[in-house]
Amino acid sequence: MTVILPFILIAVSLGVIIVIIVRKYPQLLLLDIDSLPEIQQSRKKDIIIKKRAEKESKHLYTKLFESLKPAIQKLKDIQLLFRKFVGRIERKSAMEDGKRAKSGSQEYKKQKEKESLTLVQDASQDVDQDDFATAEKKYLAALKADAKNKDAYKGLAHVYYQQGQKQEAKETYKFILQLDDNDEETHLKLGEMAEEEGDIQEAVECYQQAVILNPHNPQRFVKIYDLLFGIEQYETALEAIEQALELEPQNPKYLDNFVETSIIIGRKDLAEEGIQRLRMINPENQKLQTFKQRIEEL
């Protein structure tokens, strides 16, 4: 009996517990865990931590992007330098291949020259369609066939210029002058590029070379006059406009510039001469009276 008694007590206790659970079970089912203050506080804390983490992550991303900007720009610069390097290698390869072709037979040379001319013609059509990348490849191929094809170099320089590679264009034009220093068109192109860059002295020198090669074009002298007048080198500008007047002595615009510059440098004799010539061409010229008054003040 003494041995059985503990088991009886345990059984009674379990029975009491079961009865309590059965009575309270419906209430337990209705209990809203989410409404407990502890649970709500914990979830609010999780939301705050999550938002803070997102904010810090966004800040770190922005900071990282800003720190990488110089590296990204440097990478772009390296890519540009590499492209220029490849261009120089291709030009050098084209010239070397052309030299090897030169050492071959005359028949082979003529064949390569013909091939080069055809490529230049094809490239010109690509340029007309603004397909500069294809044109560049064909001009380089033309130079591989004939390293002395000036038209190929001119086309290549033009393509570089159109693609914004002005330094490469300038180098190519200068190389053309090594092949033929008497190429008027190339001197003019270099003059135009120097003028765009604001290097007026360089532009004047290039235009002067073009004038030496072709002294019968008055517009070349007028171009030089305009540039020199713009930088207030009036005496040299006067010489340029005088050269233009020798070619077109009755051009009213040239005479107008001649009188204006003569007055500026105080050459009353030349200014009066210019007025007489203007009056003979057009007695109704409205500037005659103004010029006359300015000359009287000299």
Rosetta silent file (secondary structure, phi, psi, omega in degrees, C-alpha in Angstrom):
SEQUENCE: MTVILPFILIAVSLGVIIVIIVRKYPQLLLLDIDSLPEIQQSRKKDIIIKKRAEKESKHLYTKLFESLKPAIQKLKDIQLLFRKFVGRIERKSAMEDGKRAKSGSQEYKKQKEKESLTLVQDASQDVDQDDFATAEKKYLAALKADAKNKDAYKGLAHVYYQQGQKQEAKETYKFILQLDDNDEETHLKLGEMAEEEGDIQEAVECYQQAVILNPHNPQRFVKIYDLLFGIEQYETALEAIEQALELEPQNPKYLDNFVETSIIIGRKDLAEEGIQRLRMINPENQKLQTFKQRIEEL
SCORE:     score description
SCORE:     0.000 S_00000001
   1 L     0.000  -39.442  179.883    0.000    0.000    0.000 S_00000001
   2 L   -64.479  -34.977 -179.401    2.861    2.301    0.846 S_00000001
   3 L   -71.960  -36.481 -175.540    4.415    1.624   -2.580 S_00000001
   4 H   -76.282  -27.936 -174.017    1.189    2.315   -4.510 S_00000001
   5 H   -57.041  -44.926  179.106    0.404    5.591   -2.726 S_00000001
   6 H   -59.745  -41.259 -179.959    2.940    7.765   -4.628 S_00000001
   7 H   -62.654  -36.475  179.124    1.630    6.580   -7.977 S_00000001
   8 H   -64.987  -42.908 -179.918   -1.905    7.453   -6.871 S_00000001
   9 H   -62.792  -41.289  179.442   -0.802   10.973   -5.901 S_00000001
  10 H   -63.484  -42.501 -178.866    0.934   11.473   -9.260 S_00000001
  11 H   -64.666  -40.672  179.386   -2.138   10.314  -11.153 S_00000001
  12 H   -64.401  -41.999 -179.829   -4.390   12.650   -9.174 S_00000001
  13 H   -62.131  -44.252  179.004   -2.062   15.608   -9.853 S_00000001
  14 H   -62.601  -37.310  179.601   -2.021   14.913  -13.589 S_00000001
  15 H   -64.953  -41.755  178.929   -5.777   14.696  -13.590 S_00000001
  16 H   -62.765  -42.808 -179.993   -6.107   18.073  -11.919 S_00000001
  17 H   -61.935  -42.749 -178.939   -3.716   19.640  -14.459 S_00000001
  18 H   -63.840  -40.764 -179.706   -5.633   18.156  -17.374 S_00000001
  19 H   -63.053  -42.583 -179.466   -8.927   19.476  -16.032 S_00000001
  20 H   -63.369  -43.533 -179.008   -7.482   22.989  -15.669 S_00000001
  21 H   -63.540  -42.099 -178.513   -6.064   22.941  -19.219 S_00000001
  22 H   -63.668  -38.887 -179.569   -9.330   21.719  -20.683 S_00000001
  23 H   -70.234  -36.885 -175.040  -11.258   24.524  -18.939 S_00000001
  24 H   -90.838   -8.277 -174.603   -8.778   27.269  -19.957 S_00000001
  25 H   -57.133  -44.646  178.676   -8.100   26.015  -23.545 S_00000001
  26 H   -59.281  -36.658  179.989  -10.759   28.248  -25.245 S_00000001
  27 H   -69.223  -36.133  178.031   -9.290   31.322  -23.526 S_00000001
  28 H   -64.554  -36.663  179.314   -5.787   30.388  -24.673 S_00000001
  29 H   -66.015  -32.410 -177.901   -7.031   30.157  -28.242 S_00000001
  30 H   -83.376   -7.057 -177.497   -8.465   33.676  -28.029 S_00000001
  31 L   -71.532  123.782  179.203   -5.246   35.173  -26.655 S_00000001
  32 L   -91.194  103.612 -177.908   -3.652   37.650  -29.225 S_00000001
  33 H   -62.334  -37.629 -176.213    0.099   37.220  -28.908 S_00000001
  34 H   -64.836  -20.834 -177.227    0.764   40.225  -31.171 S_00000001
  35 H   -84.303   -6.742 -179.942   -1.053   42.503  -28.743 S_00000001
  36 L   -66.310  134.855 -179.458    1.343   41.828  -25.931 S_00000001
  37 H   -56.184  -39.041 -178.486    3.413   44.967  -25.090 S_00000001
  38 H   -62.964  -42.722 -178.861    6.642   42.986  -25.054 S_00000001
  39 H   -66.324  -44.785  179.919    6.011   41.627  -28.555 S_00000001
  40 H   -61.837  -42.772  179.423    5.041   45.054  -29.969 S_00000001
  41 H   -62.426  -40.246 -179.902    8.111   46.708  -28.435 S_00000001
  42 H   -65.027  -41.201 -178.888   10.358   44.027  -29.894 S_00000001
  43 H   -69.158  -38.617  175.999    8.883   44.448  -33.383 S_00000001
  44 H   -60.230  -40.865  179.020    9.210   48.248  -33.260 S_00000001
  45 H   -62.572  -40.683  178.757   12.832   47.794  -32.343 S_00000001
  46 H   -63.391  -40.776 -179.809   13.333   45.460  -35.334 S_00000001
  47 H   -64.208  -43.382  179.597   11.739   48.025  -37.701 S_00000001
  48 H   -62.088  -44.715 -179.818   13.953   50.827  -36.377 S_00000001
  49 H   -62.688  -40.752 -179.332   17.062   48.681  -36.737 S_00000001
  50 H   -64.322  -44.688  178.920   16.051   47.692  -40.287 S_00000001
  51 H   -63.385  -41.485  179.468   15.454   51.315  -41.355 S_00000001
  52 H   -63.211  -40.365  179.201   18.743   52.402  -39.832 S_00000001
  53 H   -64.396  -41.369  178.567   20.558   49.602  -41.642 S_00000001
  54 H   -63.924  -41.140  179.910   18.946   50.604  -44.965 S_00000001
  55 H   -64.348  -45.010  179.279   19.897   54.248  -44.411 S_00000001
  56 H   -65.200  -37.784  179.073   23.490   53.372  -43.537 S_00000001
  57 H   -64.085  -42.490  178.450   23.682   51.029  -46.528 S_00000001
  58 H   -64.376  -41.020  179.106   22.456   53.788  -48.877 S_00000001
  59 H   -63.202  -43.592  179.489   24.938   56.248  -47.369 S_00000001
  60 H   -64.497  -37.793  178.949   27.797   53.781  -47.783 S_00000001
  61 H   -64.217  -45.009  178.905   26.785   53.130  -51.420 S_00000001
  62 H   -61.852  -44.570 -179.994   26.716   56.858  -52.181 S_00000001
  63 H   -63.007  -41.063  178.931   30.064   57.371  -50.484 S_00000001
  64 H   -64.365  -42.109  179.849   31.551   54.415  -52.350 S_00000001
  65 H   -62.298  -42.659  179.535   30.245   55.727  -55.693 S_00000001
  66 H   -64.485  -39.694 -179.230   31.748   59.174  -55.030 S_00000001
  67 H   -69.275  -25.489 -178.908   35.078   57.636  -54.053 S_00000001
  68 H   -86.920  -11.586 -178.750   35.103   55.556  -57.235 S_00000001
  69 H   -53.973  -50.503  179.083   34.434   58.525  -59.546 S_00000001
  70 H   -57.821  -39.007 -179.656   38.161   59.408  -59.978 S_00000001
  71 H   -66.443  -40.216  178.556   38.955   55.772  -60.702 S_00000001
  72 H   -63.493  -44.074  178.940   36.154   55.550  -63.275 S_00000001
  73 H   -63.330  -40.381  179.268   37.353   58.754  -64.973 S_00000001
  74 H   -62.456  -39.033  178.169   40.923   57.468  -64.941 S_00000001
  75 H   -62.715  -40.914  177.463   39.744   54.261  -66.591 S_00000001
  76 H   -63.194  -40.985  179.152   38.049   56.309  -69.326 S_00000001
  77 H   -63.301  -40.295  179.382   41.262   58.310  -69.822 S_00000001
  78 H   -63.853  -41.058  178.679   43.261   55.086  -70.080 S_00000001
  79 H   -62.095  -40.355  178.986   40.830   53.756  -72.695 S_00000001
  80 H   -65.445  -44.202  178.632   41.212   56.971  -74.722 S_00000001
  81 H   -62.107  -39.759  179.561   45.016   56.810  -74.502 S_00000001
  82 H   -63.965  -39.916  178.793   44.926   53.170  -75.550 S_00000001
  83 H   -62.455  -42.651  178.701   42.776   54.043  -78.569 S_00000001
  84 H   -63.953  -40.140  179.958   45.239   56.752  -79.568 S_00000001
  85 H   -62.266  -44.769  178.855   48.119   54.325  -79.073 S_00000001
  86 H   -60.854  -39.980  178.504   46.437   51.736  -81.281 S_00000001
  87 H   -60.083  -43.249  179.631   45.883   54.425  -83.923 S_00000001
  88 H   -65.003  -41.151  179.070   49.594   55.306  -83.933 S_00000001
  89 H   -61.987  -42.044 -179.466   50.556   51.630  -84.161 S_00000001
  90 H   -65.750  -39.659  178.486   48.205   51.141  -87.096 S_00000001
  91 H   -65.805  -41.203  179.148   49.597   54.201  -88.888 S_00000001
  92 H   -64.256  -42.440  178.677   53.144   53.011  -88.275 S_00000001
  93 H   -62.583  -39.569  179.495   52.240   49.530  -89.492 S_00000001
  94 H   -62.000  -43.132 -179.097   50.639   51.026  -92.593 S_00000001
  95 H   -67.574  -39.722  179.834   53.798   52.984  -93.428 S_00000001
  96 H   -66.835  -41.442  177.346   56.057   49.968  -92.837 S_00000001
  97 H   -62.997  -37.491  178.184   53.874   47.734  -94.996 S_00000001
  98 H   -64.389  -38.561  179.107   53.954   50.409  -97.665 S_00000001
  99 H   -65.801  -38.945  178.578   57.755   50.512  -97.539 S_00000001
 100 H   -65.302  -37.932  178.792   57.925   46.739  -97.967 S_00000001
 101 H   -64.442  -33.887 -178.442   55.612   46.978 -100.941 S_00000001
 102 H   -63.301  -33.651 -177.238   57.907   49.596 -102.444 S_00000001
 103 L   -76.279   -8.169 -179.565   60.808   47.166 -102.440 S_00000001
 104 L   -79.671 -168.418 -178.679   58.827   44.682 -104.552 S_00000001
 105 L   -70.293  160.892  178.789   58.439   44.499 -108.286 S_00000001
 106 H   -63.314  -36.783  179.643   57.012   47.379 -110.320 S_00000001
 107 H   -64.903  -43.267  178.605   54.017   45.273 -111.221 S_00000001
 108 H   -63.827  -40.206  179.867   53.314   44.545 -107.571 S_00000001
 109 H   -62.124  -45.493  179.436   53.752   48.226 -106.770 S_00000001
 110 H   -63.431  -38.291  178.923   51.241   49.279 -109.419 S_00000001
 111 H   -62.392  -43.883  179.865   48.802   46.679 -108.169 S_00000001
 112 H   -68.153  -37.591  177.682   49.087   48.004 -104.618 S_00000001
 113 H   -63.670  -40.970  178.070   48.731   51.613 -105.748 S_00000001
 114 H   -64.732  -42.152  177.724   45.562   50.711 -107.609 S_00000001
 115 H   -61.255  -40.827  179.805   44.270   48.874 -104.553 S_00000001
 116 H   -64.189  -43.069  178.936   45.055   51.923 -102.425 S_00000001
 117 H   -62.277  -41.331  179.499   43.187   54.264 -104.778 S_00000001
 118 H   -63.301  -42.171  179.220   40.131   52.003 -104.744 S_00000001
 119 H   -64.056  -38.271  178.594   40.121   51.906 -100.951 S_00000001
 120 H   -64.642  -41.903  178.306   40.342   55.703 -100.796 S_00000001
 121 H   -62.853  -42.675  178.221   37.368   56.027 -103.141 S_00000001
 122 H   -64.400  -41.491 -179.656   35.354   53.583 -101.031 S_00000001
 123 H   -64.138  -36.407  178.726   36.335   55.395  -97.848 S_00000001
 124 H   -61.612  -37.575  177.302   35.214   58.715  -99.333 S_00000001
 125 H   -66.807  -36.979  176.916   31.744   57.256  -99.844 S_00000001
 126 H   -65.001  -38.391  178.361   31.713   56.123  -96.210 S_00000001
 127 H   -63.183  -41.093  178.967   32.647   59.654  -95.148 S_00000001
 128 H   -60.676  -27.128  179.460   29.734   61.035  -97.182 S_00000001
 129 L   -97.411    9.804  179.552   27.470   58.753  -95.143 S_00000001
 130 L    62.392   23.493  175.748   29.138   59.818  -91.863 S_00000001
 131 L   -93.526   75.209 -172.167   30.420   56.275  -91.326 S_00000001
 132 H   -71.703  -31.625 -179.584   33.775   57.476  -90.060 S_00000001
 133 H   -63.370  -45.001  178.427   34.764   54.247  -88.296 S_00000001
 134 H   -67.139  -40.903  179.173   34.544   52.245  -91.537 S_00000001
 135 H   -60.737  -40.963  179.986   36.256   55.029  -93.482 S_00000001
 136 H   -59.500  -45.248  179.630   39.140   55.057  -91.002 S_00000001
 137 H   -61.215  -40.205 -177.990   39.757   51.331  -91.488 S_00000001
 138 H   -71.423  -37.682  177.032   39.755   51.713  -95.275 S_00000001
 139 H   -64.333  -40.529  177.943   42.125   54.683  -95.219 S_00000001
 140 H   -65.051  -39.549  177.373   44.527   52.707  -93.013 S_00000001
 141 H   -64.797  -36.970  178.023   44.250   49.748  -95.391 S_00000001
 142 H   -63.787  -37.254  179.703   44.971   52.111  -98.291 S_00000001
 143 H   -73.169  -28.650  174.325   48.140   53.288  -96.540 S_00000001
 144 H   -65.329  -34.959  179.293   49.254   49.712  -95.990 S_00000001
 145 H   -77.179  -35.706 -178.530   49.031   49.254  -99.734 S_00000001
 146 L  -147.389  101.942 -175.260   50.702   52.584 -100.564 S_00000001
 147 L   -69.711   -8.415 -179.388   52.446   54.511  -97.779 S_00000001
 148 L  -111.331   17.711  179.200   52.761   57.616  -99.982 S_00000001
 149 L   -77.965   99.571 -177.054   49.120   57.999 -100.911 S_00000001
 150 H   -62.534  -37.039 -179.308   48.490   61.622  -99.887 S_00000001
 151 H   -63.113  -34.420  177.569   44.759   61.347 -100.459 S_00000001
 152 H   -66.608  -42.034  177.493   44.624   58.490  -97.954 S_00000001
 153 H   -64.576  -42.180  179.577   46.442   60.610  -95.365 S_00000001
 154 H   -63.680  -42.791  178.097   44.165   63.575  -96.057 S_00000001
 155 H   -63.518  -41.422  179.533   41.087   61.395  -95.735 S_00000001
 156 H   -63.948  -42.791  178.273   42.401   59.871  -92.524 S_00000001
 157 H   -61.677  -41.261  179.327   43.142   63.319  -91.074 S_00000001
 158 H   -63.381  -41.146  179.341   39.634   64.457  -91.988 S_00000001
 159 H   -64.260  -44.164  177.585   38.126   61.401  -90.293 S_00000001
 160 H   -58.980  -43.545 -178.881   40.150   62.021  -87.138 S_00000001
 161 H   -62.357  -44.735 -178.628   39.002   65.633  -87.112 S_00000001
 162 H   -65.568  -27.229  179.877   35.347   64.677  -87.549 S_00000001
 163 L   -90.211    5.477  178.461   35.631   62.198  -84.674 S_00000001
 164 L    84.236    5.141  178.770   37.070   64.850  -82.376 S_00000001
 165 L   -91.730   69.862 -171.338   40.607   63.442  -82.477 S_00000001
 166 H   -69.758  -33.548  178.536   42.098   66.798  -83.408 S_00000001
 167 H   -65.247  -42.151  177.371   45.610   66.059  -82.194 S_00000001
 168 H   -64.567  -38.326  178.010   45.759   62.944  -84.391 S_00000001
 169 H   -62.345  -44.911 -179.239   44.378   64.977  -87.298 S_00000001
 170 H   -63.320  -43.649  179.263   47.055   67.635  -86.817 S_00000001
 171 H   -61.490  -39.086 -179.428   49.836   65.031  -86.621 S_00000001
 172 H   -67.859  -42.209  177.445   48.575   63.415  -89.827 S_00000001
 173 H   -61.923  -41.070  179.632   48.449   66.747  -91.688 S_00000001
 174 H   -65.579  -34.174  177.375   51.995   67.538  -90.551 S_00000001
 175 H   -66.976  -34.595  176.886   53.140   64.143  -91.804 S_00000001
 176 H   -59.305  -40.138  179.982   51.644   64.978  -95.203 S_00000001
 177 H   -67.383  -24.009  173.681   53.902   68.047  -95.322 S_00000001
 178 H   -69.683  -32.708  176.313   56.871   65.750  -94.738 S_00000001
 179 H   -76.367  -38.216 -177.283   55.851   63.946  -97.902 S_00000001
 180 L  -153.273   99.291 -178.127   55.104   67.175  -99.775 S_00000001
 181 L   -71.474   -9.839 -178.867   55.769   70.561  -98.188 S_00000001
 182 L   -97.784   20.785  179.655   54.139   72.259 -101.192 S_00000001
 183 L   -84.950  101.582 -176.164   50.663   70.935 -100.444 S_00000001
 184 H   -60.782  -44.322 -177.437   48.585   74.117 -100.265 S_00000001
 185 H   -58.722  -40.032 -178.716   45.436   72.399  -99.002 S_00000001
 186 H   -68.393  -39.677  175.699   47.265   70.905  -96.026 S_00000001
 187 H   -60.356  -40.324  179.279   48.753   74.270  -95.018 S_00000001
 188 H   -65.782  -41.261  179.036   45.247   75.723  -95.126 S_00000001
 189 H   -61.895  -44.315  178.663   43.842   72.891  -92.993 S_00000001
 190 H   -64.796  -35.503  176.610   46.526   73.408  -90.368 S_00000001
 191 H   -63.746  -42.622  179.426   45.815   77.146  -90.472 S_00000001
 192 H   -63.992  -41.072 -179.996   42.118   76.547  -89.862 S_00000001
 193 H   -67.102  -40.397  177.803   42.854   74.223  -86.940 S_00000001
 194 H   -63.650  -39.085  178.737   45.276   76.716  -85.389 S_00000001
 195 H   -63.965  -41.293  178.046   42.662   79.439  -85.772 S_00000001
 196 H   -62.224  -35.468 -179.041   40.063   77.264  -84.016 S_00000001
 197 L   -80.407   -5.286 -179.806   42.487   76.732  -81.146 S_00000001
 198 L    84.121    8.557  178.162   43.048   80.477  -80.843 S_00000001
 199 L   -90.397   83.321 -173.150   46.684   80.279  -81.928 S_00000001
 200 H   -66.255  -40.651 -179.423   46.537   83.246  -84.307 S_00000001
 201 H   -61.460  -43.597  178.211   50.281   83.468  -84.933 S_00000001
 202 H   -63.658  -41.012  179.247   50.415   79.810  -85.935 S_00000001
 203 H   -62.258  -44.106  179.607   47.365   80.284  -88.154 S_00000001
 204 H   -61.175  -42.849  179.892   48.950   83.293  -89.889 S_00000001
 205 H   -62.163  -41.831  179.374   52.145   81.333  -90.558 S_00000001
 206 H   -65.210  -42.781  179.035   50.178   78.452  -92.087 S_00000001
 207 H   -67.208  -34.178  177.328   48.150   80.803  -94.295 S_00000001
 208 H   -64.122  -38.786  176.644   51.341   82.592  -95.350 S_00000001
 209 H   -62.772  -39.580  177.962   52.763   79.272  -96.526 S_00000001
 210 H   -65.394  -37.490  178.968   49.600   78.722  -98.559 S_00000001
 211 H   -66.444  -39.514  178.276   49.954   82.222 -100.047 S_00000001
 212 H   -60.767  -39.431 -179.518   53.551   81.535 -101.047 S_00000001
 213 H   -74.251  -29.568  179.675   52.369   78.423 -102.885 S_00000001
 214 L  -140.736   84.865 -176.008   49.453   80.271 -104.489 S_00000001
 215 L   -82.270    9.919 -175.243   49.982   84.061 -104.524 S_00000001
 216 L  -106.251   11.677  179.313   47.106   84.664 -106.936 S_00000001
 217 L  -110.467  105.103 -176.412   44.229   84.216 -104.503 S_00000001
 218 H   -63.662  -27.456 -178.777   43.291   87.567 -102.896 S_00000001
 219 H   -65.060  -28.555  176.535   41.097   85.885 -100.285 S_00000001
 220 H   -63.904  -43.250  179.374   44.184   84.305  -98.736 S_00000001
 221 H   -66.904  -38.022  179.137   45.650   87.780  -98.160 S_00000001
 222 H   -65.244  -37.882  177.651   42.353   89.047  -96.780 S_00000001
 223 H   -60.762  -45.469  178.260   42.274   86.126  -94.343 S_00000001
 224 H   -63.125  -41.458  178.312   45.721   87.044  -93.085 S_00000001
 225 H   -58.132  -48.222 -177.754   44.653   90.697  -92.872 S_00000001
 226 H   -59.380  -42.965 -178.970   41.609   89.837  -90.740 S_00000001
 227 H   -66.498  -45.579 -179.228   43.675   87.767  -88.302 S_00000001
 228 H   -67.136  -38.871  177.997   46.432   90.365  -87.946 S_00000001
 229 H   -62.832  -37.640 -179.089   43.927   93.202  -87.594 S_00000001
 230 H   -65.418  -28.540  178.441   42.188   91.228  -84.858 S_00000001
 231 L  -103.470   16.706  172.627   45.378   91.041  -82.784 S_00000001
 232 L    64.251   29.607  171.170   46.176   94.705  -83.517 S_00000001
 233 L   -94.861   72.608 -167.607   49.198   94.057  -85.718 S_00000001
 234 H   -68.571  -38.483 -177.215   48.024   96.854  -87.987 S_00000001
 235 H   -65.190  -44.025  177.749   51.185   97.538  -89.987 S_00000001
 236 H   -68.476  -35.495  177.173   51.552   93.911  -91.056 S_00000001
 237 H   -62.497  -38.791  178.998   47.815   93.759  -91.690 S_00000001
 238 H   -61.361  -40.248  178.297   48.145   96.779  -94.004 S_00000001
 239 H   -62.223  -39.371 -179.187   50.756   94.933  -96.063 S_00000001
 240 H   -65.550  -42.936 -178.575   48.391   91.972  -96.411 S_00000001
 241 H   -71.831  -28.044  175.051   45.468   94.096  -97.628 S_00000001
 242 H   -64.736  -38.574  177.598   47.775   95.889 -100.069 S_00000001
 243 H   -64.759  -39.425  177.950   48.629   92.514 -101.594 S_00000001
 244 H   -64.215  -38.359  179.767   44.926   91.742 -101.959 S_00000001
 245 H   -69.219  -27.870  176.145   44.394   95.115 -103.687 S_00000001
 246 H   -64.301  -32.139  179.774   47.140   94.351 -106.180 S_00000001
 247 H   -84.918  -34.841  178.350   45.053   91.382 -107.295 S_00000001
 248 L  -134.234   78.982 -173.125   41.684   93.175 -107.110 S_00000001
 249 L   -66.152  -18.325 -177.882   42.418   96.939 -107.178 S_00000001
 250 L  -109.199   18.673  178.539   38.768   97.975 -107.448 S_00000001
 251 L   -78.040  113.168 -174.771   37.346   95.824 -104.687 S_00000001
 252 H   -62.573  -33.848  179.590   35.465   98.305 -102.423 S_00000001
 253 H   -66.910  -42.450  179.131   35.705   96.081  -99.349 S_00000001
 254 H   -63.753  -42.233  179.109   39.475   95.776  -99.699 S_00000001
 255 H   -64.487  -38.927  177.197   39.783   99.552 -100.176 S_00000001
 256 H   -58.638  -47.293  178.300   37.608  100.138  -97.134 S_00000001
 257 H   -64.096  -37.350  179.943   39.946   97.965  -95.030 S_00000001
 258 H   -62.307  -47.568  179.952   42.962   99.707  -96.551 S_00000001
 259 H   -65.101  -45.354 -178.946   41.698  103.183  -95.570 S_00000001
 260 H   -57.311  -47.403 -177.959   40.623  102.046  -92.093 S_00000001
 261 H   -69.601  -37.558  178.300   44.003  100.519  -91.299 S_00000001
 262 H   -60.900  -40.870  178.595   45.916  103.479  -92.763 S_00000001
 263 H   -64.729  -42.778 -177.467   44.023  105.842  -90.456 S_00000001
 264 H   -60.796  -40.397 -177.957   44.694  103.645  -87.407 S_00000001
 265 L   -90.769    3.512  175.682   48.477  103.668  -87.943 S_00000001
 266 L    80.212   21.035  178.057   48.495  107.363  -88.844 S_00000001
 267 L   -90.224   82.789 -177.414   49.377  106.996  -92.539 S_00000001
 268 H   -60.907  -38.894 -178.298   47.471  110.043  -93.804 S_00000001
 269 H   -62.616  -44.104 -179.942   48.977  109.778  -97.285 S_00000001
 270 H   -69.538  -37.417  179.541   47.787  106.199  -97.769 S_00000001
 271 H   -63.065  -42.786  179.113   44.376  106.965  -96.302 S_00000001
 272 H   -65.611  -39.167  176.833   43.851  109.861  -98.747 S_00000001
 273 H   -60.818  -43.233  179.833   44.965  107.654 -101.617 S_00000001
 274 H   -63.897  -38.947  178.565   42.452  105.028 -100.545 S_00000001
 275 H   -63.610  -42.069  178.915   39.635  107.585 -100.363 S_00000001
 276 H   -60.150  -41.315 -179.372   40.375  108.777 -103.908 S_00000001
 277 H   -69.529  -37.645  177.291   40.189  105.233 -105.181 S_00000001
 278 H   -64.393  -40.892 -179.075   36.955  104.605 -103.285 S_00000001
 279 H   -64.064  -36.651  179.195   35.417  107.793 -104.707 S_00000001
 280 H   -67.417  -34.561 -178.959   36.267  106.705 -108.248 S_00000001
 281 H   -77.896  -44.620 -176.929   34.564  103.345 -107.718 S_00000001
 282 L  -148.666   93.867 -178.693   31.503  104.621 -105.857 S_00000001
 283 L   -62.936  -19.855 -177.652   31.070  108.374 -105.332 S_00000001
 284 L   -91.905    7.439 -179.031   27.957  107.698 -103.223 S_00000001
 285 L   -58.505  122.183 -174.982   29.825  105.609 -100.667 S_00000001
 286 L   -68.837  -19.362 -178.493   28.481  106.699  -97.275 S_00000001
 287 H   -81.440  -13.291 -175.808   31.798  106.074  -95.539 S_00000001
 288 H   -57.947  -46.716 -178.000   33.673  108.670  -97.602 S_00000001
 289 H   -65.368  -41.003  179.458   32.614  111.598  -95.438 S_00000001
 290 H   -64.189  -44.529  178.313   33.374  109.734  -92.220 S_00000001
 291 H   -61.087  -41.528 -177.984   36.802  108.719  -93.474 S_00000001
 292 H   -61.412  -42.460  179.057   37.511  112.298  -94.589 S_00000001
 293 H   -64.676  -41.343 -179.934   36.724  113.680  -91.139 S_00000001
 294 H   -66.988  -35.973  178.742   38.932  111.109  -89.436 S_00000001
 295 H   -66.728  -39.387  179.638   41.815  111.870  -91.825 S_00000001
 296 H   -63.329  -24.292  179.959   41.552  115.589  -91.076 S_00000001
 297 L   -82.835   -9.236  179.963   42.011  114.760  -87.380 S_00000001
 298 L   -70.902    0.000    0.000   45.344  113.028  -88.015 S_00000001
